[in-house]
């Protein structure tokens, strides 16, 4: 099984590999030094410490980290240093997030694109979709606490921001997974699979590659039902290290609802933050509407409002400044309406809205009934920004979402707009939703191929769990990694630049999602086998059957009410769907027998604790939902 997984890794997108040489030509890890530069960055510091730790745990040998290697010694060179400069390894500069693994009998080189080529101010500017700026995203962790290893307590390790260039970290994590066999199945030390200590020889080869999808991030839902128990008491610091191990982050990009600060700037002085008020402009706001900062929309045809939004974008691009809740990161500035359809009632706005009155299929949430209205606004802002002749490849980012999801066919969109279709891949048990969303997704992809436009995606991986939280019921779990995996492969083939996860999903789904974002050529079934075999040991067969049963029931449209299979509309899981149609008595009996068999099969204490994390997080959660519904 492991040979098959390795072959998939070698065939990954963008991989340049010289192949295995003769068996005798290899590098023995035992006796080697880890060599870094004198002035290592956070990226190299983390990479070196992680490499040292996992070589130690998998071989029993703990290599010394040094910037001065003794003459005649073997070295594992991590990041750029005077040694790697003398080797003249790279025949061309590293591309975005690209890295190198180069193995000869005498040394190993692990390095990549770490340089931002930016000033400190430029490197730290902006706020992401979670409202976090890169400068606030470099915590220092006690390595002993996050690994659960008392022998390294007090070793303080600074983390790079997930948005820092960290090709060397990517090289090291690839090496740890590929050659040491370590797997990061979760943030808790008990979620990490480490093979038994052995001597390891690494065959001579060269690998040069980069993650397939350049932006990989989302809202963290590690504390949500199901997930929290699966992650076995992981702390916030453990979670921070975990997301770096899975290569979350990447390109600096953001797009989210961005105008909630405008009332405090242009309508009334807020006594809690009076410094934000600039001037009184009631004409910016939607006529005939009211509401708070997140509710009252704007007059998206008002020339003054359009100029103001453009000025905000230009100020960010030139000075790196954001105001109030503005969302912008790197070379991208978000211009996304508030999250409702309470549009302005002025004559010009209503005239544009009338153009798309019938631009909807069935009653889908994602449609085009405000397509001309919103995309004309976005386009007009883009034109104003272009007048300022901003240096570099700066772009406005806009969601293709809700009533402005559809591509406007008769508007020539400016080339400084990046678009973000919003999709529900975990709801594609609704055939109509999948048809509708794939239709407008493909329309945007075809437009981007002609225009060269950047396309990112917003994926709702929060469902169905979020629906249960909102409506106060326990959901039937949304395991569906095969369907999600198909989507990721399509995104990579369509050259999507990045995906924002609105919710990260459960343990296995999240792990495989992140592996596929890095390398969509990996085999999902092999990744699943590897997870269950390595994580649950003797209980592997039963635990895989437990997951597969839930996935097969959840993902099959035939298990849902007949109208869901035929209607052109958006649906979400309800308590009745969860426990009348999905979690039927037969399904629950089958799952009960399977999980009980897993409990009996688990042998080691660690296997038992891992099985119990799914018993407590998944099975007992389901039992509670099932019992509550049937008592009603």
Coordinates of C-alpha atoms in Angstrom, one line a residue:
X1 CA 0.0 0.0 0.0
X2 CA 2.7 2.5 0.9
X3 CA 4.5 1.9 -2.4
X4 CA 1.3 2.9 -4.2
X5 CA 1.0 6.1 -2.2
X6 CA 4.6 7.0 -2.9
X7 CA 4.1 6.4 -6.7
X8 CA 1.1 8.8 -6.6
X9 CA 3.3 11.4 -4.9
X10 CA 6.0 11.1 -7.5
X11 CA 3.5 11.6 -10.3
X12 CA 2.1 14.8 -8.8
X13 CA 1.5 18.0 -10.7
X14 CA 4.6 20.0 -11.3
X15 CA 7.0 17.4 -10.0
X16 CA 10.4 17.1 -11.5
X17 CA 12.1 14.0 -10.3
X18 CA 15.3 12.4 -11.5
X19 CA 14.1 9.0 -10.3
X20 CA 15.7 6.4 -8.1
X21 CA 19.4 5.6 -8.8
X22 CA 21.1 2.4 -7.8
X23 CA 20.1 1.1 -4.4
X24 CA 23.6 1.6 -3.0
X25 CA 23.4 5.3 -3.9
X26 CA 21.5 6.7 -0.9
X27 CA 21.8 8.9 2.1
X28 CA 21.8 7.4 5.6
X29 CA 20.2 9.9 8.1
X30 CA 22.1 8.5 11.1
X31 CA 25.2 10.7 11.8
X32 CA 24.1 13.7 9.8
X33 CA 23.9 17.4 10.9
X34 CA 21.0 19.8 10.2
X35 CA 22.6 22.9 8.8
X36 CA 21.0 26.3 8.6
X37 CA 22.3 29.9 8.0
X38 CA 23.5 32.1 10.9
X39 CA 20.5 34.3 10.6
X40 CA 17.6 32.0 10.1
X41 CA 14.0 33.2 9.5
X42 CA 10.9 31.9 11.4
X43 CA 10.3 29.6 8.4
X44 CA 13.8 28.0 8.6
X45 CA 13.7 27.8 12.4
X46 CA 10.4 25.9 12.3
X47 CA 11.6 23.7 9.5
X48 CA 14.8 22.7 11.2
X49 CA 13.2 22.0 14.6
X50 CA 10.4 19.9 13.0
X51 CA 13.0 17.9 10.9
X52 CA 15.2 17.3 13.9
X53 CA 12.2 16.1 16.0
X54 CA 10.8 13.7 13.5
X55 CA 14.1 12.2 12.5
X56 CA 14.7 11.6 16.1
X57 CA 11.3 10.0 16.6
X58 CA 11.5 7.8 13.5
X59 CA 15.2 6.7 13.8
X60 CA 16.2 7.1 17.4
X61 CA 19.0 9.5 16.2
X62 CA 18.7 13.2 17.1
X63 CA 20.8 15.3 14.6
X64 CA 22.4 18.5 15.9
X65 CA 21.2 21.8 14.4
X66 CA 24.2 24.0 13.5
X67 CA 25.3 26.7 11.2
X68 CA 28.9 25.3 11.0
X69 CA 29.2 21.7 9.9
X70 CA 32.4 19.8 10.8
X71 CA 34.6 19.1 7.8
X72 CA 33.9 15.7 6.3
X73 CA 30.5 15.4 7.9
X74 CA 27.2 14.6 6.3
X75 CA 24.7 17.5 6.2
X76 CA 21.0 18.1 5.7
X77 CA 20.9 21.7 4.6
X78 CA 17.7 23.5 5.5
X79 CA 17.1 26.8 3.8
X80 CA 19.6 29.0 2.0
X81 CA 23.0 29.3 3.5
X82 CA 26.6 29.9 2.4
X83 CA 26.8 26.2 1.9
X84 CA 23.8 25.9 -0.5
X85 CA 25.1 29.0 -2.4
X86 CA 28.3 27.3 -3.0
X87 CA 26.5 24.2 -4.3
X88 CA 24.8 26.3 -7.1
X89 CA 21.8 24.0 -7.1
X90 CA 19.0 26.0 -8.6
X91 CA 19.3 26.6 -12.4
X92 CA 16.4 29.1 -12.1
X93 CA 14.8 31.1 -9.3
X94 CA 12.1 29.4 -7.2
X95 CA 8.6 30.2 -8.4
X96 CA 5.7 30.9 -6.0
X97 CA 5.8 28.4 -3.1
X98 CA 8.2 26.2 -5.0
X99 CA 10.7 24.0 -3.2
X100 CA 13.5 21.6 -3.7
X101 CA 14.4 18.2 -2.2
X102 CA 17.9 17.2 -3.5
X103 CA 19.5 14.0 -2.2
X104 CA 23.0 12.7 -2.9
X105 CA 25.1 10.2 -0.9
X106 CA 26.9 13.0 0.8
X107 CA 24.1 15.5 1.6
X108 CA 20.4 16.4 1.5
X109 CA 19.2 19.9 0.6
X110 CA 15.7 21.1 1.6
X111 CA 15.0 24.6 0.6
X112 CA 12.4 26.7 -1.3
X113 CA 10.9 30.1 -2.0
X114 CA 11.2 31.9 1.3
X115 CA 11.9 35.4 0.2
X116 CA 9.0 37.9 0.0
X117 CA 11.1 40.6 -1.7
X118 CA 9.0 43.1 0.2
X119 CA 9.5 45.7 2.9
X120 CA 8.4 44.8 6.4
X121 CA 5.4 47.2 6.0
X122 CA 4.4 45.7 2.7
X123 CA 4.8 42.1 4.0
X124 CA 2.5 42.8 7.0
X125 CA -0.2 44.9 5.4
X126 CA -3.9 44.0 5.2
X127 CA -6.4 41.7 6.9
X128 CA -7.6 38.3 5.7
X129 CA -11.1 36.9 5.6
X130 CA -10.8 36.1 9.4
X131 CA -9.7 39.7 10.1
X132 CA -6.1 38.7 10.9
X133 CA -3.1 40.5 9.6
X134 CA 0.1 38.7 8.8
X135 CA 2.0 40.6 11.6
X136 CA -0.4 39.2 14.2
X137 CA 0.0 35.6 12.8
X138 CA 3.5 34.7 14.0
X139 CA 3.1 33.2 17.5
X140 CA 5.9 31.7 19.5
X141 CA 5.1 28.2 20.8
X142 CA 6.5 26.0 23.5
X143 CA 7.5 23.0 21.4
X144 CA 7.3 20.6 24.3
X145 CA 3.7 21.5 25.0
X146 CA 2.5 21.3 21.3
X147 CA 4.2 17.9 20.8
X148 CA 3.3 16.5 24.2
X149 CA 7.0 15.7 24.7
X150 CA 8.4 16.7 28.1
X151 CA 12.0 16.2 26.8
X152 CA 11.7 19.4 24.7
X153 CA 9.7 21.5 27.1
X154 CA 10.8 25.1 27.1
X155 CA 12.0 25.0 23.5
X156 CA 10.4 28.2 22.1
X157 CA 9.8 28.1 18.4
X158 CA 8.6 31.1 16.4
X159 CA 6.1 30.3 13.6
X160 CA 6.0 32.0 10.3
X161 CA 2.7 33.6 9.3
X162 CA 0.7 31.2 7.1
X163 CA 1.0 34.0 4.5
X164 CA 4.8 34.2 4.7
X165 CA 6.8 32.7 1.9
X166 CA 7.8 29.3 3.4
X167 CA 9.0 27.0 0.7
X168 CA 11.6 25.6 3.0
X169 CA 8.9 24.5 5.4
X170 CA 7.0 22.9 2.5
X171 CA 10.2 21.0 1.5
X172 CA 10.7 19.7 5.1
X173 CA 7.1 18.6 5.6
X174 CA 7.2 16.9 2.2
X175 CA 10.4 15.1 3.3
X176 CA 9.0 14.1 6.7
X177 CA 5.9 12.6 5.1
X178 CA 7.5 11.1 2.0
X179 CA 10.6 9.5 3.5
X180 CA 10.0 9.3 7.3
X181 CA 6.4 8.1 6.9
X182 CA 5.0 10.6 9.5
X183 CA 1.3 11.7 9.0
X184 CA -0.3 14.8 10.5
X185 CA -3.9 13.5 11.0
X186 CA -4.8 16.2 13.5
X187 CA -3.4 18.9 15.8
X188 CA -3.1 16.8 19.0
X189 CA 0.1 14.8 19.5
X190 CA -2.2 11.7 19.6
X191 CA -3.5 12.6 16.2
X192 CA 0.1 12.3 14.7
X193 CA 1.2 9.0 13.3
X194 CA 4.9 8.3 13.8
X195 CA 6.3 5.0 12.5
X196 CA 8.5 2.9 14.9
X197 CA 12.2 3.9 15.0
X198 CA 14.3 2.4 12.3
X199 CA 17.4 3.2 10.2
X200 CA 16.3 5.2 7.1
X201 CA 18.2 5.4 3.9
X202 CA 16.9 8.0 1.4
X203 CA 17.5 7.1 -2.3
X204 CA 19.4 9.8 -4.3
X205 CA 16.9 11.9 -6.2
X206 CA 15.8 15.4 -6.9
X207 CA 12.3 16.7 -6.5
X208 CA 11.3 20.2 -7.4
X209 CA 7.6 21.2 -7.1
X210 CA 5.0 23.5 -5.6
X211 CA 1.5 23.1 -4.2
X212 CA -1.1 22.9 -7.0
X213 CA -3.6 25.4 -5.6
X214 CA -1.8 28.6 -4.4
X215 CA -4.2 29.8 -1.7
X216 CA -5.5 27.3 0.9
X217 CA -7.2 28.7 3.9
X218 CA -10.5 29.0 5.8
X219 CA -12.4 29.7 9.0
X220 CA -11.3 27.3 11.7
X221 CA -14.1 25.0 13.0
X222 CA -11.9 22.8 15.1
X223 CA -14.1 23.4 18.2
X224 CA -17.3 22.4 16.4
X225 CA -19.3 19.2 17.2
X226 CA -17.7 16.0 15.9
X227 CA -14.4 17.7 15.1
X228 CA -13.5 18.8 18.7
X229 CA -13.6 15.2 20.0
X230 CA -11.7 13.9 17.0
X231 CA -8.9 16.3 17.8
X232 CA -8.5 14.9 21.3
X233 CA -8.1 18.0 23.4
X234 CA -5.9 19.9 21.1
X235 CA -4.9 23.4 22.3
X236 CA -5.0 26.6 20.2
X237 CA -1.2 26.4 19.9
X238 CA -1.4 22.8 18.6
X239 CA -4.0 24.0 16.1
X240 CA -1.6 26.7 14.9
X241 CA 1.2 24.3 14.3
X242 CA -1.2 21.8 12.7
X243 CA -2.4 24.2 10.0
X244 CA 1.2 25.0 9.0
X245 CA 2.0 21.3 8.9
X246 CA -0.8 20.9 6.4
X247 CA 0.4 23.9 4.4
X248 CA -2.6 26.1 5.0
X249 CA -2.2 29.7 3.8
X250 CA -0.1 30.4 0.8
X251 CA -0.8 33.3 -1.5
X252 CA -1.8 36.6 0.2
X253 CA -5.5 37.0 -0.9
X254 CA -8.8 37.9 0.6
X255 CA -12.4 38.5 -0.3
X256 CA -15.3 39.0 2.1
X257 CA -18.2 41.4 2.9
X258 CA -16.2 44.6 3.3
X259 CA -18.4 47.7 3.9
X260 CA -19.5 47.3 7.6
X261 CA -17.3 50.2 8.7
X262 CA -19.0 52.7 6.3
X263 CA -21.7 53.8 8.7
X264 CA -19.1 54.8 11.3
X265 CA -17.2 56.6 8.6
X266 CA -19.9 58.4 6.6
X267 CA -23.3 58.3 8.4
X268 CA -22.8 59.0 12.1
X269 CA -20.0 59.2 14.7
X270 CA -19.8 56.1 16.8
X271 CA -18.9 57.1 20.4
X272 CA -17.1 53.7 20.7
X273 CA -14.7 54.7 17.9
X274 CA -15.2 58.3 16.9
X275 CA -11.9 58.5 15.2
X276 CA -13.4 56.6 12.2
X277 CA -15.8 59.4 11.2
X278 CA -14.7 61.2 8.1
X279 CA -17.6 63.2 6.7
X280 CA -21.4 63.0 6.4
X281 CA -22.6 61.2 3.2
X282 CA -26.1 59.8 3.6
X283 CA -26.3 59.6 -0.2
X284 CA -23.9 56.6 -0.1
X285 CA -26.5 54.5 1.7
X286 CA -29.5 52.6 0.2
X287 CA -32.6 54.8 -0.2
X288 CA -35.7 53.6 1.5
X289 CA -33.7 51.2 3.8
X290 CA -32.4 51.3 7.3
X291 CA -30.5 49.0 9.7
X292 CA -27.2 48.6 11.4
X293 CA -23.7 48.5 10.0
X294 CA -24.1 44.9 8.7
X295 CA -27.7 45.4 7.4
X296 CA -28.2 48.7 5.5
X297 CA -27.0 48.3 2.0
X298 CA -25.6 51.1 -0.2
X299 CA -26.6 53.0 -3.4
X300 CA -24.4 51.0 -5.7
X301 CA -25.1 53.4 -8.6
X302 CA -24.1 56.5 -6.6
X303 CA -21.0 58.1 -8.3
X304 CA -19.7 59.4 -4.9
X305 CA -19.9 56.0 -3.3
X306 CA -18.2 54.4 -6.3
X307 CA -15.3 57.0 -6.0
X308 CA -15.0 56.5 -2.3
X309 CA -14.7 52.7 -2.6
X310 CA -12.1 53.2 -5.4
X311 CA -10.2 55.7 -3.2
X312 CA -10.1 53.2 -0.4
X313 CA -8.7 50.6 -2.7
X314 CA -6.0 53.0 -4.1
X315 CA -5.1 54.0 -0.5
X316 CA -4.6 50.3 0.4
X317 CA -2.5 49.6 -2.7
X318 CA -0.3 52.6 -2.2
X319 CA 0.0 52.8 1.6
X320 CA -1.1 49.4 2.8
X321 CA -3.9 50.9 5.0
X322 CA -7.2 49.3 5.8
X323 CA -10.0 51.0 7.7
X324 CA -12.5 49.5 10.1
X325 CA -13.5 46.1 8.8
X326 CA -12.1 46.3 5.3
X327 CA -10.8 43.1 3.9
X328 CA -7.6 43.2 1.8
X329 CA -4.4 41.2 1.7
X330 CA -1.3 41.2 -0.6
X331 CA -2.3 42.5 -4.0
X332 CA -6.0 42.0 -3.5
X333 CA -8.7 44.4 -2.1
X334 CA -12.2 43.2 -1.5
X335 CA -15.3 45.0 -2.7
X336 CA -18.2 42.8 -1.6
X337 CA -21.7 44.0 -0.7
X338 CA -23.2 43.4 2.7
X339 CA -24.8 39.9 3.1
X340 CA -28.4 40.7 2.2
X341 CA -30.6 41.7 -0.8
X342 CA -32.2 44.8 0.7
X343 CA -31.2 46.9 -2.3
X344 CA -31.5 50.7 -2.7
X345 CA -35.0 51.8 -3.9
X346 CA -33.7 54.8 -5.9
X347 CA -34.8 55.0 -9.6
X348 CA -31.3 54.2 -11.1
X349 CA -30.8 51.2 -8.8
X350 CA -34.3 49.8 -9.5
X351 CA -33.8 50.2 -13.2
X352 CA -30.7 48.1 -13.2
X353 CA -32.3 45.5 -10.9
X354 CA -35.2 45.2 -13.3
X355 CA -32.8 43.9 -16.0
X356 CA -32.3 40.6 -14.1
X357 CA -35.8 40.1 -12.7
X358 CA -36.1 36.7 -14.4
X359 CA -32.4 35.7 -14.2
X360 CA -32.8 32.7 -12.0
X361 CA -33.2 29.0 -12.4
X362 CA -36.0 27.6 -10.2
X363 CA -35.6 29.2 -6.7
X364 CA -31.9 28.7 -6.2
X365 CA -30.0 30.8 -3.6
X366 CA -27.2 31.3 -6.1
X367 CA -28.7 33.1 -9.1
X368 CA -28.4 36.3 -11.1
X369 CA -31.3 38.6 -10.1
X370 CA -28.9 41.4 -9.2
X371 CA -26.1 40.5 -11.6
X372 CA -26.1 43.7 -13.7
X373 CA -26.6 45.8 -10.7
X374 CA -23.7 44.5 -8.6
X375 CA -21.2 43.7 -11.4
X376 CA -21.8 47.2 -13.0
X377 CA -20.9 48.6 -9.6
X378 CA -17.7 46.4 -9.3
X379 CA -16.8 47.3 -12.8
X380 CA -17.2 51.0 -12.2
X381 CA -15.0 50.9 -9.2
X382 CA -12.4 48.9 -11.2
X383 CA -12.4 51.7 -13.9
X384 CA -11.8 54.4 -11.2
X385 CA -8.9 52.4 -9.7
X386 CA -7.3 52.0 -13.2
X387 CA -7.3 55.7 -13.7
X388 CA -4.8 56.0 -10.8
X389 CA -2.3 53.8 -12.7
X390 CA -1.3 51.8 -9.6
X391 CA 2.0 50.0 -10.0
X392 CA 2.1 46.2 -10.0
X393 CA -0.6 43.6 -10.6
X394 CA -3.2 44.9 -8.1
X395 CA -6.7 43.5 -8.2
X396 CA -10.1 44.0 -6.7
X397 CA -11.7 40.8 -5.5
X398 CA -15.5 40.2 -5.7
X399 CA -17.6 37.3 -4.8
X400 CA -19.9 35.7 -7.4
X401 CA -22.5 35.0 -4.7
X402 CA -26.2 34.8 -4.0
X403 CA -28.2 37.0 -6.4
X404 CA -25.1 38.1 -8.2
X405 CA -23.5 34.7 -8.7
X406 CA -24.2 34.5 -12.4
X407 CA -21.7 35.8 -15.0
X408 CA -23.0 39.1 -16.6
X409 CA -22.9 38.1 -20.3
X410 CA -23.1 41.6 -21.8
X411 CA -20.7 43.5 -19.5
X412 CA -17.0 43.7 -20.4
X413 CA -15.4 43.2 -17.0
X414 CA -12.2 45.1 -16.3
X415 CA -9.0 43.0 -16.1
X416 CA -8.2 44.2 -12.6
X417 CA -11.0 42.2 -11.1
X418 CA -10.5 38.7 -9.5
X419 CA -13.7 36.7 -9.2
X420 CA -14.8 34.3 -6.4
X421 CA -17.7 31.9 -7.2
X422 CA -19.3 30.6 -4.0
X423 CA -20.1 26.8 -4.0
X424 CA -21.7 24.2 -1.8
X425 CA -19.9 20.9 -2.6
X426 CA -21.1 19.3 0.6
X427 CA -24.7 19.9 -0.5
X428 CA -24.5 18.2 -3.9
X429 CA -26.8 15.5 -2.6
X430 CA -29.2 18.0 -4.1
X431 CA -28.8 17.4 -7.9
X432 CA -30.4 20.7 -8.8
X433 CA -27.9 22.6 -6.6
X434 CA -25.0 20.8 -8.3
X435 CA -26.3 21.5 -11.8
X436 CA -26.9 25.2 -11.1
X437 CA -23.6 25.8 -9.4
X438 CA -21.6 23.9 -11.9
X439 CA -23.2 25.9 -14.7
X440 CA -22.3 29.3 -13.3
X441 CA -18.9 28.0 -12.1
X442 CA -18.0 26.8 -15.6
X443 CA -19.2 30.1 -17.1
X444 CA -16.8 32.0 -14.9
X445 CA -14.0 29.6 -15.7
X446 CA -14.5 29.9 -19.5
X447 CA -14.6 33.7 -19.1
X448 CA -11.3 33.6 -17.2
X449 CA -9.6 31.5 -19.9
X450 CA -10.4 34.2 -22.4
X451 CA -9.6 37.2 -20.1
X452 CA -6.8 35.8 -18.0
X453 CA -8.8 36.7 -14.9
X454 CA -7.8 35.2 -11.5
X455 CA -10.5 32.9 -10.2
X456 CA -10.6 31.9 -6.5
X457 CA -13.4 30.0 -4.8
X458 CA -15.4 30.1 -1.6
X459 CA -16.4 26.6 -0.5
X460 CA -19.0 26.0 2.2
X461 CA -17.6 23.1 4.1
X462 CA -19.5 24.3 7.2
X463 CA -22.6 22.4 6.1
X464 CA -24.5 20.5 7.4
X465 CA -22.9 21.1 10.9
X466 CA -23.5 24.8 10.8
X467 CA -27.2 24.3 9.9
X468 CA -27.5 22.0 13.0
X469 CA -25.9 24.7 15.2
X470 CA -28.2 27.4 13.9
X471 CA -31.3 25.3 14.2
X472 CA -30.4 23.5 17.4
X473 CA -30.3 19.9 16.3
X474 CA -27.6 17.2 15.8
X475 CA -27.0 16.6 12.1
X476 CA -26.3 13.4 10.2
X477 CA -22.6 13.9 9.5
X478 CA -21.6 15.3 6.2
X479 CA -18.8 12.9 5.3
X480 CA -18.2 13.2 1.6
X481 CA -14.5 13.3 0.7
X482 CA -15.0 11.5 -2.6
X483 CA -17.3 14.2 -3.9
X484 CA -15.2 17.0 -2.4
X485 CA -12.1 15.4 -3.9
X486 CA -13.6 15.3 -7.4
X487 CA -14.3 19.0 -7.0
X488 CA -10.7 19.8 -6.0
X489 CA -9.3 17.9 -9.0
X490 CA -11.6 19.9 -11.2
X491 CA -10.4 23.2 -9.6
X492 CA -6.8 22.3 -10.2
X493 CA -7.5 21.4 -13.8
X494 CA -9.3 24.7 -14.3
X495 CA -6.3 26.6 -12.8
X496 CA -8.2 28.0 -9.9
X497 CA -5.8 30.1 -7.8
X498 CA -7.2 29.3 -4.4
X499 CA -10.0 28.1 -2.2
X500 CA -11.4 29.6 1.0
X501 CA -13.0 27.0 3.2
X502 CA -16.0 28.4 5.1
X503 CA -15.5 25.7 7.7
X504 CA -12.8 23.1 7.6
X505 CA -14.8 19.8 7.9
X506 CA -14.2 16.8 10.0
X507 CA -10.9 15.0 10.7
X508 CA -10.5 12.7 7.6
X509 CA -12.3 15.1 5.2
X510 CA -10.1 18.0 6.2
X511 CA -6.9 16.0 6.1
X512 CA -7.5 14.6 2.6
X513 CA -8.8 18.0 1.4
X514 CA -5.5 19.6 2.3
X515 CA -3.5 16.8 0.8
X516 CA -5.4 17.2 -2.5
X517 CA -5.0 20.9 -2.5
X518 CA -1.3 20.4 -2.5
X519 CA -1.4 17.5 -5.0
X520 CA -4.7 16.7 -6.7
X521 CA -3.1 13.6 -8.4
X522 CA -3.2 11.7 -5.1
X523 CA -5.5 8.7 -4.9
X524 CA -8.4 9.3 -2.4
X525 CA -8.9 5.6 -1.7
X526 CA -5.2 5.1 -1.0
X527 CA -5.2 8.1 1.3
X528 CA -8.2 6.7 3.1
X529 CA -6.5 3.3 3.5
X530 CA -3.4 4.9 4.8
X531 CA -5.4 6.9 7.3
X532 CA -7.4 4.1 8.7
X533 CA -4.5 1.5 8.7
X534 CA -2.0 3.9 10.4
X535 CA -4.4 5.7 12.7
X536 CA -6.6 2.9 14.0
X537 CA -4.4 -0.1 13.6
X538 CA -6.3 -3.3 14.5
X539 CA -9.6 -1.4 14.4
X540 CA -8.9 -0.1 10.9
X541 CA -11.3 -2.3 9.0
X542 CA -14.3 -1.5 11.2
X543 CA -13.6 2.3 11.4
X544 CA -13.3 2.5 7.7
X545 CA -16.6 0.7 7.3
X546 CA -18.1 3.2 9.8
X547 CA -16.9 6.2 7.8
X548 CA -17.9 4.7 4.5
X549 CA -21.4 3.9 5.6
X550 CA -22.0 7.4 6.7
X551 CA -20.5 8.8 3.5
X552 CA -22.5 6.6 1.3
X553 CA -25.8 7.4 3.0
X554 CA -25.1 11.2 3.2
X555 CA -23.9 11.6 -0.4
X556 CA -26.5 9.6 -2.2
X557 CA -29.5 11.8 -3.5
X558 CA -31.7 8.7 -3.5
X559 CA -31.7 8.7 0.3
X560 CA -33.4 12.1 0.5
X561 CA -37.1 13.1 0.0
X562 CA -38.3 12.8 -3.6
X563 CA -38.8 16.5 -4.1
X564 CA -35.2 17.2 -3.3
X565 CA -34.2 14.9 -6.2
X566 CA -36.3 16.8 -8.7
X567 CA -36.7 20.5 -7.7
X568 CA -34.5 23.3 -8.9
X569 CA -33.8 24.8 -5.5
X570 CA -31.3 25.0 -2.7
X571 CA -31.8 22.7 0.3
X572 CA -30.0 22.2 3.6
X573 CA -30.2 19.3 6.0
X574 CA -33.1 19.5 8.5
X575 CA -33.7 17.5 11.6
X576 CA -36.3 15.5 9.7
X577 CA -34.0 14.8 6.8
X578 CA -31.2 13.8 9.2
X579 CA -33.2 11.3 11.3
X580 CA -36.1 10.2 9.2
X581 CA -34.4 9.8 5.8
X582 CA -30.7 9.4 6.6
X583 CA -30.2 8.1 10.1
X584 CA -32.9 5.4 9.8
X585 CA -33.2 2.5 12.3
X586 CA -31.5 0.2 9.8
X587 CA -28.6 2.6 9.2
X588 CA -28.2 3.3 12.9
X589 CA -28.2 -0.4 13.8
X590 CA -25.5 -1.0 11.1
X591 CA -23.4 1.8 12.5
X592 CA -23.8 0.6 16.0
X593 CA -22.6 -2.9 15.2
X594 CA -19.7 -1.5 13.3
X595 CA -18.5 0.9 16.0
X596 CA -18.8 -1.7 18.7
X597 CA -16.7 -4.1 16.6
X598 CA -14.1 -1.4 16.3
X599 CA -14.0 -0.9 20.0
X600 CA -13.4 -4.6 20.5
X601 CA -10.8 -4.7 17.8
X602 CA -8.6 -1.9 19.1
X603 CA -5.6 -3.3 20.9
X604 CA -3.1 -0.7 22.1
X605 CA -4.1 2.1 24.5
X606 CA -3.5 4.7 21.7
X607 CA -5.7 2.8 19.3
X608 CA -8.4 2.6 21.9
X609 CA -8.2 6.3 22.6
X610 CA -8.4 7.2 18.9
X611 CA -11.4 4.9 18.4
X612 CA -13.1 6.5 21.5
X613 CA -12.5 10.0 20.0
X614 CA -14.8 8.9 17.1
X615 CA -17.2 7.2 19.5
X616 CA -17.6 10.3 21.5
X617 CA -17.3 12.8 18.7
X618 CA -19.3 11.1 16.0
X619 CA -21.4 8.1 17.2
X620 CA -22.6 9.5 20.5
X621 CA -23.4 12.8 18.8
X622 CA -25.5 10.9 16.2
X623 CA -27.2 8.9 18.9
X624 CA -28.2 12.1 20.7
X625 CA -29.7 13.6 17.5
X626 CA -31.5 10.3 16.6
X627 CA -33.0 9.9 20.1
X628 CA -34.1 13.5 20.3
X629 CA -35.9 13.4 17.0
X630 CA -37.6 10.1 17.7
X631 CA -38.7 11.2 21.2
X632 CA -40.5 14.1 19.5

